Coordinates of N, CA and C in Angstrom, one line a residue:
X4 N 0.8 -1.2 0.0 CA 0.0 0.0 0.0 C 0.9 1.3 0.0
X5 N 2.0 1.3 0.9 CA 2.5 2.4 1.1 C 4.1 2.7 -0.2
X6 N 4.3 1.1 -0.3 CA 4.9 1.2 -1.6 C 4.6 2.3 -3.0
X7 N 3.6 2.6 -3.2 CA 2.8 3.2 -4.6 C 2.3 4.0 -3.9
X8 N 2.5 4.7 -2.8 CA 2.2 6.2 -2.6 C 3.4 7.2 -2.5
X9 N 3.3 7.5 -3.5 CA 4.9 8.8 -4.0 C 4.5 9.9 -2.6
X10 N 3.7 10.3 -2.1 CA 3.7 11.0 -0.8 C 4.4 10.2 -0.2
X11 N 3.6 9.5 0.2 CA 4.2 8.5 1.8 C 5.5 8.1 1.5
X12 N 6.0 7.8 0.3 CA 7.4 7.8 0.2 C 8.3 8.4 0.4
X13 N 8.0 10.2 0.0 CA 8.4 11.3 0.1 C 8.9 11.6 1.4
X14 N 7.9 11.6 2.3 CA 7.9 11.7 3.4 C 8.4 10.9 4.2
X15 N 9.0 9.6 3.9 CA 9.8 9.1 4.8 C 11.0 8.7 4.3
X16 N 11.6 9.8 2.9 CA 12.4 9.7 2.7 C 13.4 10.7 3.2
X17 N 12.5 11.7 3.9 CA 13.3 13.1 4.4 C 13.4 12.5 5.9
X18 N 13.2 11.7 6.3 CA 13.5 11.5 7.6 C 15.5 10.7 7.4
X19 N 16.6 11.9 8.2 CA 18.0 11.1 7.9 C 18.1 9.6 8.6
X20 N 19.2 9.1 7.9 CA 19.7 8.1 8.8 C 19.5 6.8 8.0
X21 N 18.9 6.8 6.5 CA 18.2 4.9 6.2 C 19.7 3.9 5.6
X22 N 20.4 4.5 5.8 CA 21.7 3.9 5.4 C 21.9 3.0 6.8
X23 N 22.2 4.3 7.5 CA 23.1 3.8 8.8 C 22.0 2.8 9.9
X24 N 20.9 3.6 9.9 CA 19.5 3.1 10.8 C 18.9 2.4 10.5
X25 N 18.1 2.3 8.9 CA 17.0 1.7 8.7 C 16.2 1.9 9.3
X26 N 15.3 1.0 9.8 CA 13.7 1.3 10.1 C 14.1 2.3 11.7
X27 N 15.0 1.9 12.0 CA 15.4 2.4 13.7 C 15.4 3.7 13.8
X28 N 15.7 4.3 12.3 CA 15.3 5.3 12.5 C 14.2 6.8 13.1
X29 N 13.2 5.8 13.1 CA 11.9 6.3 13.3 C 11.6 6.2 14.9
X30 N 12.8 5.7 15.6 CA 12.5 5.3 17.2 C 12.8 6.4 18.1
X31 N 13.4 7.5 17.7 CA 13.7 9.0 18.2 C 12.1 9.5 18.3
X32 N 11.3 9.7 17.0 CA 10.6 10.6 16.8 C 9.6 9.6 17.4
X33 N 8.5 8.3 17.6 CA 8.2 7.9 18.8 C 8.2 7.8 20.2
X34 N 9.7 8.3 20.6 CA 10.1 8.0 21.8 C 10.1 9.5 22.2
X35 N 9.8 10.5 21.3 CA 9.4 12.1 21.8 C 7.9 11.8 21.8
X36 N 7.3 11.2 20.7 CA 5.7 11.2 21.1 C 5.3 10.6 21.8
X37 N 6.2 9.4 23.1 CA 5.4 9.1 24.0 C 5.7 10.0 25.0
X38 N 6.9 10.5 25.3 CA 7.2 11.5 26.2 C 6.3 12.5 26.3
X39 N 5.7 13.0 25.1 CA 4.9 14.4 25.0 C 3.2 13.4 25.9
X40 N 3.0 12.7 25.4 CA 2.2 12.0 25.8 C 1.8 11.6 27.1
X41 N 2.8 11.0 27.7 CA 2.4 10.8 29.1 C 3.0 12.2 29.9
X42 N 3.5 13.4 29.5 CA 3.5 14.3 29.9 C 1.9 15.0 30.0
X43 N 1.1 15.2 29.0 CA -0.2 15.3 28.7 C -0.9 14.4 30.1
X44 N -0.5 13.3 30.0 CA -1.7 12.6 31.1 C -1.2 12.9 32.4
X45 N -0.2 13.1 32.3 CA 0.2 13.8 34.2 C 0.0 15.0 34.1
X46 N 0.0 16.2 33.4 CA -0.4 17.6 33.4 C -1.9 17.8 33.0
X47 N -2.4 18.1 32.1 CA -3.4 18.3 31.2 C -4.5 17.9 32.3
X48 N -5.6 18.7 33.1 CA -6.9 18.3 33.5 C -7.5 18.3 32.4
X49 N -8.9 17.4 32.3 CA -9.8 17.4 31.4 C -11.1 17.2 32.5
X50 N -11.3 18.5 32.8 CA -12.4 18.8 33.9 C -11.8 19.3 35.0
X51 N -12.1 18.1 36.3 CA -11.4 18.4 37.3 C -10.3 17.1 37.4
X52 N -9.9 16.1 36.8 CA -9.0 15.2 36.7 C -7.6 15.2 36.2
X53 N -6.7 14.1 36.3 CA -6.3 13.8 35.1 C -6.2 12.8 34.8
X54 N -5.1 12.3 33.9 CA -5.4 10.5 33.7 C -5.0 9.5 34.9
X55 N -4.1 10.0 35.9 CA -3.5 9.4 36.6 C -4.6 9.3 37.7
X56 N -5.2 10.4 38.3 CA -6.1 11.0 39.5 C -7.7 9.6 39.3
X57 N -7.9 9.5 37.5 CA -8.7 8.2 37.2 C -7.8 7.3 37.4
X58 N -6.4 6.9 37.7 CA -6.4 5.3 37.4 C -6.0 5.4 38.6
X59 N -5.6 6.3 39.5 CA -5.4 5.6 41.1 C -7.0 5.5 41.7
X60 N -7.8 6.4 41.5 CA -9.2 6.1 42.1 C -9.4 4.7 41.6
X61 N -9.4 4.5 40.1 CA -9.8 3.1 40.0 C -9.5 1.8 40.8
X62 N -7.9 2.2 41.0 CA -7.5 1.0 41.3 C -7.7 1.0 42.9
X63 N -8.2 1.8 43.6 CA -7.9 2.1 44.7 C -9.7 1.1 45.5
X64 N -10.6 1.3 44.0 CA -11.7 1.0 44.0 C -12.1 -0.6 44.1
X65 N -11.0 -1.1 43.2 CA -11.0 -2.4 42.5 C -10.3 -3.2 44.0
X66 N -9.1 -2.5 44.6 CA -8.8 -3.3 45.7 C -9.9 -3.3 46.8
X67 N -10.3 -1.9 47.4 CA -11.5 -2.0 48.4 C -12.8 -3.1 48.2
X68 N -13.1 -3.5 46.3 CA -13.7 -4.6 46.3 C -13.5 -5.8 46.1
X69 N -12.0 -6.1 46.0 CA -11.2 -7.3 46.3 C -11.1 -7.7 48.1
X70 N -10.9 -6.8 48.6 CA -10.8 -7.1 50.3 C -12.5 -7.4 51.0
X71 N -13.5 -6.6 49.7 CA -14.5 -7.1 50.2 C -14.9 -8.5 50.0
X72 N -14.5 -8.8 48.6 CA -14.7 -10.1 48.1 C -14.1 -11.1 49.1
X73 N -12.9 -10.9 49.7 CA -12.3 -11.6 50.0 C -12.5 -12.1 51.7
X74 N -13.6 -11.2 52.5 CA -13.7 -11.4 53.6 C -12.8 -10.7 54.5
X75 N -12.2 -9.5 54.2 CA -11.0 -8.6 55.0 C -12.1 -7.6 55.6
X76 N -13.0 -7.0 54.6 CA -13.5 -5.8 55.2 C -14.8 -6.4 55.4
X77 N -16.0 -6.1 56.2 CA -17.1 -6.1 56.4 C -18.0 -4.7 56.6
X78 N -18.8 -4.7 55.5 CA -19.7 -3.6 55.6 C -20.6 -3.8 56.8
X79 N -20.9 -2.6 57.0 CA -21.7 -2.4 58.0 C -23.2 -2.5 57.8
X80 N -23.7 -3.4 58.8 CA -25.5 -3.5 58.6 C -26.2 -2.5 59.3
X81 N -27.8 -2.3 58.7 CA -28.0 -1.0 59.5 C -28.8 -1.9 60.7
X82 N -28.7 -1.5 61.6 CA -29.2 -2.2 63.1 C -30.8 -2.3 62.7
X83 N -31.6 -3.1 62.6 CA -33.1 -3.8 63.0 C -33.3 -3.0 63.5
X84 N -34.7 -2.3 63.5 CA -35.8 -1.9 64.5 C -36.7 -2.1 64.9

């Protein structure tokens, strides 16, 4: 597919290095788009959150109903009247 597109060729012919690198080349410019990226999910709110503020609540949720499952914690009954 990408063989027979004179763009997509173009464009990954201007990236240096296919002599000395080959495909390896392209592991710089990934390895800044993950950095930018999980920069984004530890800074960036989207609301009042971020990505991290959801996956520690999650996980924090998932254990409190593992200890329940498991007979550690016991919820409280409301006393008979």
């Amino acid at each position: 597919m990408f063989y027979r597109s004179k763009t997509i060729r173009g464009l990954l012919e201007i990236v240096p290095g296919k002599r000395r690198l080959g495909a390896y080349r392209f592991l710089p410019i990934f390895f800044c788009i993950g950095g930018v990226m999980e920069w984004i999910m530890i800074n960036v709110r989207i609301g009042k959150e971020t990505f991290y503020d959801v996956y520690r609540r999650k996980r924090s949720e998932r254990e409190y109903q593992q200890r329940i499952a498991d007979g550690l914690v016991v919820l409280d009954q409301p006393a008979a009247k």
